[in-house]
Coordinates of C-alpha atoms and ligand atoms in Angstrom, one line a residue:
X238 CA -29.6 -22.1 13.3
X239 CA -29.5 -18.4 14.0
X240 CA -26.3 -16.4 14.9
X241 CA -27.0 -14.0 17.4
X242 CA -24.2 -11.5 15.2
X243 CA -23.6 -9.7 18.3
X244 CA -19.7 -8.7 18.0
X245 CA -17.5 -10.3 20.4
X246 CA -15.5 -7.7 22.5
X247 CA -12.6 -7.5 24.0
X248 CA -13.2 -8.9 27.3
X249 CA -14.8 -12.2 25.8
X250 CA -11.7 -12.5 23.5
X251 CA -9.4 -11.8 26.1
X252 CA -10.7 -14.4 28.1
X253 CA -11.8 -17.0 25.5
X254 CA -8.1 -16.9 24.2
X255 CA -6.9 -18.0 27.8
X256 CA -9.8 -20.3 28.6
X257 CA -9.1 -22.2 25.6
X258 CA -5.0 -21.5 25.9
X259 CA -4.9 -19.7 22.8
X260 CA -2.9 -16.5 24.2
X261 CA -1.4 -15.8 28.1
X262 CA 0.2 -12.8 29.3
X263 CA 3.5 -13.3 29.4
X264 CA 5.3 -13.7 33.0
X265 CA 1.9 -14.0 34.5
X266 CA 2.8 -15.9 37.7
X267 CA 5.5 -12.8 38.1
X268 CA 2.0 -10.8 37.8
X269 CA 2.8 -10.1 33.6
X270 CA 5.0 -8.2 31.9
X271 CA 3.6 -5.2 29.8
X272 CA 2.8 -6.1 26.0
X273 CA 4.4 -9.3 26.0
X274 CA 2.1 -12.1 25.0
X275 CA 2.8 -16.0 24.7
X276 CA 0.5 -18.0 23.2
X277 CA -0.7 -21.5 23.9
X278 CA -1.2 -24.7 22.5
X279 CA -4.1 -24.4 20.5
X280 CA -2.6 -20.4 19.6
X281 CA 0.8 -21.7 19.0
X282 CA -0.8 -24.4 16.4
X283 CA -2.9 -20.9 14.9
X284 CA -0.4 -18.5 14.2
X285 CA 1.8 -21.5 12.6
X286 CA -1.4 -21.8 10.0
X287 CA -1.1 -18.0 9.7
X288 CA 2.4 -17.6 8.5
X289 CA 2.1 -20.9 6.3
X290 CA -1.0 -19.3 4.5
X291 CA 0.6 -16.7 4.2
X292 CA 4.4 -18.2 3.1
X293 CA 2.3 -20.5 0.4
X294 CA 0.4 -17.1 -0.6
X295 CA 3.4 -15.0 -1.3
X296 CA 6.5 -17.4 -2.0
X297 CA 5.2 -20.8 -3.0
X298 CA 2.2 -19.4 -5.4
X299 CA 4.4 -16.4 -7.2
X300 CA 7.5 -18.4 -9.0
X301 CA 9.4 -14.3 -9.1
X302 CA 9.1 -13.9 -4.9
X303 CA 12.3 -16.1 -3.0
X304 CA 12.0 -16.4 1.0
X305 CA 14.7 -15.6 3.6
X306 CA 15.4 -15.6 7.3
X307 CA 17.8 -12.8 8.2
X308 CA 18.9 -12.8 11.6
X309 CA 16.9 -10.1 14.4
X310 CA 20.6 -8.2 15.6
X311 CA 22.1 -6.6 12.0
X312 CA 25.1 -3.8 12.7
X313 CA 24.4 -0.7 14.3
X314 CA 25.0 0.9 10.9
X315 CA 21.5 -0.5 9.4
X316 CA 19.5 1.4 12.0
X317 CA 21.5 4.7 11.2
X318 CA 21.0 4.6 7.5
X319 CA 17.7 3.6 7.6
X320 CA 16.7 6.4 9.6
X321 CA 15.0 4.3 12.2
X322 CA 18.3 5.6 14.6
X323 CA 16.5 9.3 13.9
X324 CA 13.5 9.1 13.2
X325 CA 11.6 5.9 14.3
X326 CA 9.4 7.6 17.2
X327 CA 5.9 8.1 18.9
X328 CA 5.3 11.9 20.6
X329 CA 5.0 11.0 24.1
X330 CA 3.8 13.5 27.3
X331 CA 4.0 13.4 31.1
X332 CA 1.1 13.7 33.2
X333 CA 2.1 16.5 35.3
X334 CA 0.7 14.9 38.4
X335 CA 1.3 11.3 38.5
X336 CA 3.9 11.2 35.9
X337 CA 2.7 8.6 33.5
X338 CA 3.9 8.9 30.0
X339 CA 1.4 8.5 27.2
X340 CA 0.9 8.6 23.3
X341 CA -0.5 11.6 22.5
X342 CA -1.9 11.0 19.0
X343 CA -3.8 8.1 21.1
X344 CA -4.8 10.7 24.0
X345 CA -6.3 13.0 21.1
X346 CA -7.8 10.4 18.9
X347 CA -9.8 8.9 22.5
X348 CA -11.8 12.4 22.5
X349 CA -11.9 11.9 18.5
X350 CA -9.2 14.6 17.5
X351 CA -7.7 13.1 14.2
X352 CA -3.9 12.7 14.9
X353 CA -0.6 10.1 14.1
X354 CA 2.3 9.6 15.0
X355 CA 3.9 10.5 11.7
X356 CA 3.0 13.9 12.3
X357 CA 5.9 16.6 13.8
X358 CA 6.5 17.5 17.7
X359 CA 5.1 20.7 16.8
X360 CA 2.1 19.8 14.9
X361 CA 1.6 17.4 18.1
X362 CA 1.7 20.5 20.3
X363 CA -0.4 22.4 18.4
X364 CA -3.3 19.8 18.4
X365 CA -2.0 19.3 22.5
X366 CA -2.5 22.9 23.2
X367 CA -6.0 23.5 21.4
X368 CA -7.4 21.2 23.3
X369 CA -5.8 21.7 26.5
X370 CA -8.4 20.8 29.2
X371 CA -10.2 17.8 27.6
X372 CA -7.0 15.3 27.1
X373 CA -7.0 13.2 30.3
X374 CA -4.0 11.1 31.9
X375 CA -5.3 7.2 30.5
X376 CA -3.9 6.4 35.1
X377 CA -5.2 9.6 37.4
X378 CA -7.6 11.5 35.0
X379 CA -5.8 14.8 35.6
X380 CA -5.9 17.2 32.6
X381 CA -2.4 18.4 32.7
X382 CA 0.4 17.3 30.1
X383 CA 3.9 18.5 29.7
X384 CA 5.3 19.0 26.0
X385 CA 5.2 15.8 23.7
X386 CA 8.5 15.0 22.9
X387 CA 9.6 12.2 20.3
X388 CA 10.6 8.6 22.2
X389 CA 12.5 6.6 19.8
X390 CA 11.0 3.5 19.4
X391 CA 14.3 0.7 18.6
X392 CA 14.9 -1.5 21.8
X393 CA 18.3 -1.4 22.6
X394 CA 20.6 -4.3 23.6
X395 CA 24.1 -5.1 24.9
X396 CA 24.9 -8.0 22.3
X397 CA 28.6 -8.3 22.2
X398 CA 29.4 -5.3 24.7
X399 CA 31.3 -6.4 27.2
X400 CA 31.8 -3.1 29.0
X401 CA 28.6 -3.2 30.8
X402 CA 27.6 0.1 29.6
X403 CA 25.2 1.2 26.6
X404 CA 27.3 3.7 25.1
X405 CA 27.4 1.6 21.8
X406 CA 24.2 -0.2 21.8
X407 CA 23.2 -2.7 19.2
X408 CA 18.8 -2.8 18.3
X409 CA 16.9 -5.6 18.0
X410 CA 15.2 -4.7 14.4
X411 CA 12.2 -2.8 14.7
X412 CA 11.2 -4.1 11.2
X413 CA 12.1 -7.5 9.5
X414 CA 12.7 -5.7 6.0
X415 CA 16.0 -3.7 6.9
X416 CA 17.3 -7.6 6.7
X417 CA 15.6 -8.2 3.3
X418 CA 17.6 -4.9 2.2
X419 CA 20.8 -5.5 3.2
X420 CA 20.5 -9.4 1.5
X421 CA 19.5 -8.1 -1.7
X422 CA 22.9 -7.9 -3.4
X423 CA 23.4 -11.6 -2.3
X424 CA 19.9 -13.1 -3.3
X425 CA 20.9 -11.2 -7.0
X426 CA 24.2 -13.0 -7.4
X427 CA 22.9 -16.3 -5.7
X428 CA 19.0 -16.9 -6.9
X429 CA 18.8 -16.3 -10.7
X430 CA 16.3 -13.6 -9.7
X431 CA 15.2 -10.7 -12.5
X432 CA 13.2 -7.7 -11.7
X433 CA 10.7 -7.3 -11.0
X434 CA 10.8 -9.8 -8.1
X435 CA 10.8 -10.4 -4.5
X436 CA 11.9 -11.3 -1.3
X437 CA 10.0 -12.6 1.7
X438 CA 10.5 -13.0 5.3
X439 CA 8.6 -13.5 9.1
X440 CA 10.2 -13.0 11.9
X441 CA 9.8 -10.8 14.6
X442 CA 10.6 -7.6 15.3
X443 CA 10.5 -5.7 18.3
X444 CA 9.4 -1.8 19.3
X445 CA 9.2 0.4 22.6
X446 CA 5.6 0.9 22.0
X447 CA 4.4 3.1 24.7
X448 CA 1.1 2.6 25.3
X449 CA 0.6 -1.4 26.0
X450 CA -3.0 -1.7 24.9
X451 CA -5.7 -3.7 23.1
X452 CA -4.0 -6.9 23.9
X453 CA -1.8 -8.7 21.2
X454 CA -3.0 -5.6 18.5
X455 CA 0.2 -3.7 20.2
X456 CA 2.6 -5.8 21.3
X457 CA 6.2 -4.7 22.1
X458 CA 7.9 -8.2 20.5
X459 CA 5.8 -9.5 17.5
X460 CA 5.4 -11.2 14.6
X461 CA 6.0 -9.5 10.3
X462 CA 5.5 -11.1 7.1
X463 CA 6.9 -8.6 5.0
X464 CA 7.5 -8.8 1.0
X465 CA 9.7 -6.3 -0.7
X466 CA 9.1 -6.1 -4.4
X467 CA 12.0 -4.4 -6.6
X468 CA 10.7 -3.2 -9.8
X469 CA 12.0 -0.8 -12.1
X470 CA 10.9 2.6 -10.7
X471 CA 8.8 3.4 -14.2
X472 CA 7.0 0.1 -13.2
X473 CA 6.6 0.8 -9.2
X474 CA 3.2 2.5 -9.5
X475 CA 1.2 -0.4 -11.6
X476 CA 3.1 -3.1 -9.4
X477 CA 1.9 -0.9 -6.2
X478 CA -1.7 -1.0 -8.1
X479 CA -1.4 -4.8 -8.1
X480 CA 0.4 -5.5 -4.8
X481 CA -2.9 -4.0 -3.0
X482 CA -5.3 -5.3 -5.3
X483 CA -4.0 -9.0 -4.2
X484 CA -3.6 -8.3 -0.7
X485 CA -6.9 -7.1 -0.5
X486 CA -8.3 -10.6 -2.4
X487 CA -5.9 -12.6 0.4
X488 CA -7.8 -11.6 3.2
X489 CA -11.1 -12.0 1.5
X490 CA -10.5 -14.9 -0.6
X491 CA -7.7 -16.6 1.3
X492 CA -8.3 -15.4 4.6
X493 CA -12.1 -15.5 4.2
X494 CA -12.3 -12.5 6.5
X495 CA -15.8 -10.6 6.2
X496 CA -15.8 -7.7 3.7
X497 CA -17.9 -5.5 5.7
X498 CA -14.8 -5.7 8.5
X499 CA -12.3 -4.7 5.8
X500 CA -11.6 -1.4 4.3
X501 CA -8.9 1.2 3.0
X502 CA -6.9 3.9 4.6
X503 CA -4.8 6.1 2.6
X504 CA -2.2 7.8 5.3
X505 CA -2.2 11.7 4.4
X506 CA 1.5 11.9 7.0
X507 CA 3.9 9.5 5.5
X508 CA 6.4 7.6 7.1
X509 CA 9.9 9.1 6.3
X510 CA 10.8 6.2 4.2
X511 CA 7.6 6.0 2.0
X512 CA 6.3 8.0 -1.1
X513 CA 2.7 6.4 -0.9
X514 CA 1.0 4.5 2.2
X515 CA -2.5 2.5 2.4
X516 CA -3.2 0.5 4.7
X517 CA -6.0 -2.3 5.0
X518 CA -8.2 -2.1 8.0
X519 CA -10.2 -4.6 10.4
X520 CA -12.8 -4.0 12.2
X521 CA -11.1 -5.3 15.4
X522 CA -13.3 -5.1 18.4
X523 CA -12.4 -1.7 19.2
X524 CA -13.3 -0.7 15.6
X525 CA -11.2 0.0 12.1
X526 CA -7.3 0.1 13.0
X527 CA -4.5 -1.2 10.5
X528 CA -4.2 -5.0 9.9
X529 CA -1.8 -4.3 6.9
X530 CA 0.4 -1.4 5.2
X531 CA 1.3 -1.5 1.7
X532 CA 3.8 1.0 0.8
X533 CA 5.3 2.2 -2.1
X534 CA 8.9 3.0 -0.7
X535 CA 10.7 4.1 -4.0
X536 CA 14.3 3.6 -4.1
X537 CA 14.8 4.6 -0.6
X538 CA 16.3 2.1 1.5
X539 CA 18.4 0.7 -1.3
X540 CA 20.1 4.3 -2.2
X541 CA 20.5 4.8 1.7
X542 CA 22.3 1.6 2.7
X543 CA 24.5 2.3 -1.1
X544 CA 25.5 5.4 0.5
X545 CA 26.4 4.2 3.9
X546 CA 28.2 1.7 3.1
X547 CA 29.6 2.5 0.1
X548 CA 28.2 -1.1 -1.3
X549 CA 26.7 -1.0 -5.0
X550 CA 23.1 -1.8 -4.5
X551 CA 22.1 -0.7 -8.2
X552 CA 20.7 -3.3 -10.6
X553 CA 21.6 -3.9 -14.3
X554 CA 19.7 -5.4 -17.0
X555 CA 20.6 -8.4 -18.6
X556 CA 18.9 -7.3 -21.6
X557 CA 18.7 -4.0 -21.8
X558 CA 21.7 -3.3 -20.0
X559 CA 20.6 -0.1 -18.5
X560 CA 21.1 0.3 -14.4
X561 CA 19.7 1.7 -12.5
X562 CA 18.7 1.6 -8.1
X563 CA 15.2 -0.4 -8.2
X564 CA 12.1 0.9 -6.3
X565 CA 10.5 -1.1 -4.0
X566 CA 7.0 -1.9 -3.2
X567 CA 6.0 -3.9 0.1
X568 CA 3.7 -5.1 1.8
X569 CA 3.6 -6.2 5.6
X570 CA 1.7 -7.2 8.1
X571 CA 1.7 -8.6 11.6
X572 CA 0.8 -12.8 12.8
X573 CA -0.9 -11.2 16.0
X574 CA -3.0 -8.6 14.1
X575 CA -3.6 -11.2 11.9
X576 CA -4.5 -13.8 14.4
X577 CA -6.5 -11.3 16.3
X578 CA -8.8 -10.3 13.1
X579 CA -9.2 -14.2 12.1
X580 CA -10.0 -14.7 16.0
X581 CA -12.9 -11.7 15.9
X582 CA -14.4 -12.7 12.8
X583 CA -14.4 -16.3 13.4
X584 CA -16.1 -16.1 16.9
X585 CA -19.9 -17.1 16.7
X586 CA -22.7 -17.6 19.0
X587 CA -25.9 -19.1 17.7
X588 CA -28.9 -20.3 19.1
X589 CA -30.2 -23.9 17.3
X590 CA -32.8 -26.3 17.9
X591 CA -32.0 -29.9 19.1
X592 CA -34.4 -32.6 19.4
X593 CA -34.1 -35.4 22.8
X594 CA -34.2 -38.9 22.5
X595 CA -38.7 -38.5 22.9
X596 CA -38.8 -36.0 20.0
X597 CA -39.5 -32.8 22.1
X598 CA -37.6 -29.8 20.8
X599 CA -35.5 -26.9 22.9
X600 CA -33.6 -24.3 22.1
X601 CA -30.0 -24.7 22.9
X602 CA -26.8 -22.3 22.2
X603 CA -23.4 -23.0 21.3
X604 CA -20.0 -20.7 20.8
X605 CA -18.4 -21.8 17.7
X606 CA -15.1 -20.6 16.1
X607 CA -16.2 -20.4 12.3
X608 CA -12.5 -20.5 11.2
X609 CA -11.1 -21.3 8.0
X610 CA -10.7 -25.0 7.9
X611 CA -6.8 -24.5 6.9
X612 CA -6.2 -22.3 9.6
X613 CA -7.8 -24.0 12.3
X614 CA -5.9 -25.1 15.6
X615 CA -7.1 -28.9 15.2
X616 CA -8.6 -30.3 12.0
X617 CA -10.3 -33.6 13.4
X618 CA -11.0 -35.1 16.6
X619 CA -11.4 -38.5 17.3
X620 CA -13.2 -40.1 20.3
X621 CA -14.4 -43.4 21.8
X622 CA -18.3 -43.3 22.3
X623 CA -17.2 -44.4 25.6
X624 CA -14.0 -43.6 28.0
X625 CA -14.5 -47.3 29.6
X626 CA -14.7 -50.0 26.6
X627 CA -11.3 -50.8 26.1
X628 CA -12.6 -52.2 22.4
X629 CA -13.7 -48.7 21.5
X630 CA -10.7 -47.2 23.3
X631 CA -8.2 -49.4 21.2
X632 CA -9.7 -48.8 17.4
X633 CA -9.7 -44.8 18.3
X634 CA -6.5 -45.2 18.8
X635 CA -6.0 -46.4 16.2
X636 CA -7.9 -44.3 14.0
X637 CA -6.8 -41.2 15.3
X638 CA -3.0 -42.8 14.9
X639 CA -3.6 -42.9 11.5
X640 CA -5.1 -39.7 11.0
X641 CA -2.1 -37.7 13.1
X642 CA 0.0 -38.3 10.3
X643 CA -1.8 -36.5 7.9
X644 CA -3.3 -33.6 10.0
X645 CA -3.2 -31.8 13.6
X646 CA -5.6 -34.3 15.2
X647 CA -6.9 -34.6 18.9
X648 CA -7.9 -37.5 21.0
X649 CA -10.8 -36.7 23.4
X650 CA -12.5 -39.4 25.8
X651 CA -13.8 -36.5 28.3
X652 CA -17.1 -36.7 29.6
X653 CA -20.0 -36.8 26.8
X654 CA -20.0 -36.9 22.9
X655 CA -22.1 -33.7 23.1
X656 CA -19.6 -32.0 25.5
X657 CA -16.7 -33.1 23.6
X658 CA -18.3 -31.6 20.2
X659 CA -18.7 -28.0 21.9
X660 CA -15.2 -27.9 23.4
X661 CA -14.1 -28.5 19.0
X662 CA -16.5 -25.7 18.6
X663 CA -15.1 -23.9 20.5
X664 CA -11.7 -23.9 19.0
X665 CA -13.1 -24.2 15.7
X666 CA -12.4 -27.9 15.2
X667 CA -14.3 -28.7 11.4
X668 CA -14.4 -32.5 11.9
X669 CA -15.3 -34.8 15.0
X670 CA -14.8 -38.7 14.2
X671 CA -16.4 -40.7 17.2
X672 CA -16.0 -44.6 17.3
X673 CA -19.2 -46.7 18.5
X674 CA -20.1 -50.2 18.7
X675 CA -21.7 -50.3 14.7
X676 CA -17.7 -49.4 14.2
X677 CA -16.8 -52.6 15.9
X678 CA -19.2 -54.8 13.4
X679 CA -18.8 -52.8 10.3
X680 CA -16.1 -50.7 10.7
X681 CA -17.5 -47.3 10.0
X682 CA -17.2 -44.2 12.5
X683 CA -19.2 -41.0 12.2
X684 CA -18.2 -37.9 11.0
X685 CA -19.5 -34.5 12.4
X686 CA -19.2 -31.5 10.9
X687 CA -18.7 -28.3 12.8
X688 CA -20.6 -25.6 10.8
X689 CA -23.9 -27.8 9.8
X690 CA -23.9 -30.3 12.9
X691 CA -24.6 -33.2 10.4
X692 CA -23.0 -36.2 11.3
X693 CA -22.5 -39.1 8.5
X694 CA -20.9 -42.5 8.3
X695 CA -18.0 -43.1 6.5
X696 CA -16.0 -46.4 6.5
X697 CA -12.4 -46.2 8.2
X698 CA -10.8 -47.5 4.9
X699 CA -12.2 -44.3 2.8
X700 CA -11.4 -41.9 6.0
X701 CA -7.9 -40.8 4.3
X702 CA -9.5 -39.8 0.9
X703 CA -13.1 -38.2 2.7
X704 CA -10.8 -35.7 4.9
X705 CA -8.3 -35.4 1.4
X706 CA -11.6 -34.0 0.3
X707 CA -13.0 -32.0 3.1
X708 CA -9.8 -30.6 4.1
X709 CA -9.1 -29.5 0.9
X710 CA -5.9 -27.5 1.8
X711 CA -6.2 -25.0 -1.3
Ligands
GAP128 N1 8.3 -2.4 7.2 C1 7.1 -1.5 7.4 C2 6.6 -1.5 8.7 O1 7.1 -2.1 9.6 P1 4.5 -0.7 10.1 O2 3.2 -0.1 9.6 O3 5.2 0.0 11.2 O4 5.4 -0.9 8.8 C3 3.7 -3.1 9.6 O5 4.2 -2.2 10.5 C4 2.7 -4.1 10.2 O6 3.3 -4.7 11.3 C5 1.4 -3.5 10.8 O7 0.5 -3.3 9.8 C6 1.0 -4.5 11.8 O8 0.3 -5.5 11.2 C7 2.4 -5.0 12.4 N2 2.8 -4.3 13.6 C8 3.4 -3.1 13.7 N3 3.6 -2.8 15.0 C9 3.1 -3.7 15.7 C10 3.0 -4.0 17.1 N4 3.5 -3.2 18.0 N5 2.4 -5.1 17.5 C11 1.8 -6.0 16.7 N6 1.9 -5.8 15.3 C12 2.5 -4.7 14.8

């Protein structure tokens, strides 16, 4: 079998992930709605393998890390202490002829001038003004910007207004971990935590991101697992040493993502909230961009939303009894920037030789989707050798009825066996179970496997402890 390792691009993504009903533009029969995504069946069934891999990863493996699901409006008042109210923005500039507005750390990092949104509206308009002439509007291709300003990025909303004004708006959070700070009192006195330990959460969160580009990478309501690890702040740099030591071994060991498409980025601008930033890269199609940040945030957001609102945040040791405000170490990333790196790596085309029913050999080519077998859409598919044998109908039914309680199964009886094994390929589907007539005398189906195209017998009776096996969930 030989891979043609040609990286898949955006395009073929794009339109694999609708062909196959992965992802769709939101509002599309309203002609789509700008970096809103929905995904699809098989997507839907994805991104639920995503957060579980990584729920079991963070909360279910570490007995010292507790979950939560804080709600997506908090009061006004988190989003002022925070900062986020002041200082949550991108530098944004008009295109003095058509009037688009645009990113302008994106505008300079297209013609390869290092820039990010961290740094200041002046720094911005430095790097703007040196290289007047050569930043180009992304619509007309006119060369002429007004100042970047700063365009606060929290998406406002009217929850509980009644006025029909905006005067007083209420956010939607722009990070899930505001609502992991503002529990952390309550998970103390209820969960029989002790530093160090930590508190988990997905859910989305939602930002005014100007530029809508490179698909579900940017989206404007998405997906965060976030962990926030309280540690006594002598102890925050060796837990921030571990904390990207094990993410990094998630997505390579875990994850099963290609090492060669991973690698670090220490930020040199830091966020206003964190005293150390690194973030792990993927080598999306569009090359290395951040798949996770891991930030040590010391004891900032605790000390901030203490002094707002006057609640005691600080922690005392049972032991030791000293007190003190804990510092806190997280790490987050997003379900579509996951989904989108487990999508590019996994996306194969290879060349293979097949042999007819005479012996003569031919090249043929299939696209595969060499995902994980726990995060794949559809972990076995069961078909009838044929669509009109109502005996070979009947015991895939039943088969596959007995398999659907144990995993995400599919029932196919569409054209061919051969088409029906590259439509699984396609979505990455590990196991194919097909029922013939030697299943009718002796009870045994075969079993294909997706990555070495072997097929095998295996008797229905033994099917629940082969796939126990196989699908090993670990
Ligand atoms: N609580 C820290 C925080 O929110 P961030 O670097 O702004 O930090 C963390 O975001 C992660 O959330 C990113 O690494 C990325 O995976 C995901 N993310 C951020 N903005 C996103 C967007 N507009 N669309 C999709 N994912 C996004």
């Amino acid at each position: 079998m030989e891979n043609t390792a040609k990286k898949v691009t955006m395009e073929e993504l794009v339109a694999f992930c609708k062909r196959r009903g992965f992802v769709f533009a939101s509002s599309e029969i309203y002609g789509g709605f700008a970096a809103v995504y929905d995904y699809g069946p098989y997507g839907t069934e994805l991104a639920k393998n995503i957060r579980q891999a990584w729920w079991k990863e963070m909360v279910q493996l570490n007995p010292n890390i507790v979950g939560l699901d804080s709600s997506i409006f908090m009061s006004p008042k988190v989003w002022e202490a925070s900062g986020h109210v002041g200082g949550f923005s991108d530098p944004l500039a008009e295109c003095k002829k058509c009037h688009t507005r645009a990113r302008v750390d994106h505008l300079l990092e297209d013609i390869g001038v290092f820039a990010d949104e961290k740094m200041s509206d002046d720094q911005i308009n430095t790097l703007l003004k040196e290289n007047e002439g050569k930043v180009s509007c992304p619509k007309c291709g006119q060369k002429d910007f007004s100042e970047a300003k700063s365009f606060n990025l929290l998406v406002k909303s009217n929850l509980g207004n009644f006025m029909g004004d905006m005067e007083d708006p209420v956010y939607l959070r722009g990070e899930t971990c505001q609502g992991i700070y503002i529990n952390y009192k309550n998970v103390v006195d209820t969960a029989r935590v002790k530093i160090p330990f930590g508190i988990a959460q997905i859910g989305k969160a939602f930002r005014n991101e100007i530029t809508a580009r490179q698909f579900i990478f940017r989206k404007r309501e998405f997906e965060q697992m976030e962990m926030q690890y309280f540690v006594h702040p002598e102890a925050a740099a060796e837990a921030y040493g571990q904390w990207r030591e094990k993410r990094w071994s998630y997505y390579v060991d875990t994850l099963g993502l290609k090492k060669e498409n991973l690698k670090w980025h220490e930020h040199e601008n830091l966020v206003f909230y964190a005293k150390a930033a690194w973030d792990i890269e993927y080598n999306f199609p569009f090359g290395f961009k951040e798949l996770e940040g891991v930030h040590n945030r010391g004891d900032y957001d605790l000390t901030t939303h203490m002094e707002n609102s006057g609640a005691q945040l600080s922690y005392r040791d049972p032991k030791t009894n000293e007190e003190y405000v804990p510092h806190v170490v997280e790490t987050s990333v997003g379900v579509d920037r996951t989904f989108l790196a487990v999508l590019t790596d996994a996306y194969t085309v290879e060349e293979f030789e097949k042999e007819d029913g005479e012996g003569k050999k031919s090249i043929d080519s299939r696209t595969v989707l060499k995902i994980p077998k726990k995060l794949a859409p559809v972990k076995i598919a069961v078909f009838p050798l044929l669509k009109n044998k109502s005996d070979l109908v009947a015991k895939a039914k039943e088969v596959f009825a007995e398999l659907a309680h144990l995993y995400v199964c599919e029932f196919d009886d569409n054209g061919n066996v051969g088409k029906r094994y590259r439509r699984q390929d396609e979505i990455g589907t590990p196991y194919c179970v097909t029922i013939d007539f030697d299943t009718l005398e002796d009870d045994t189906v075969t079993v294909r496997d997706r990555d070495t195209m072997t097929q095998e017998k295996v008797e229905i009776k033994s099917l629940e402890s082969y796939f126990r096996t196989k699908l090993n969930q670990k």
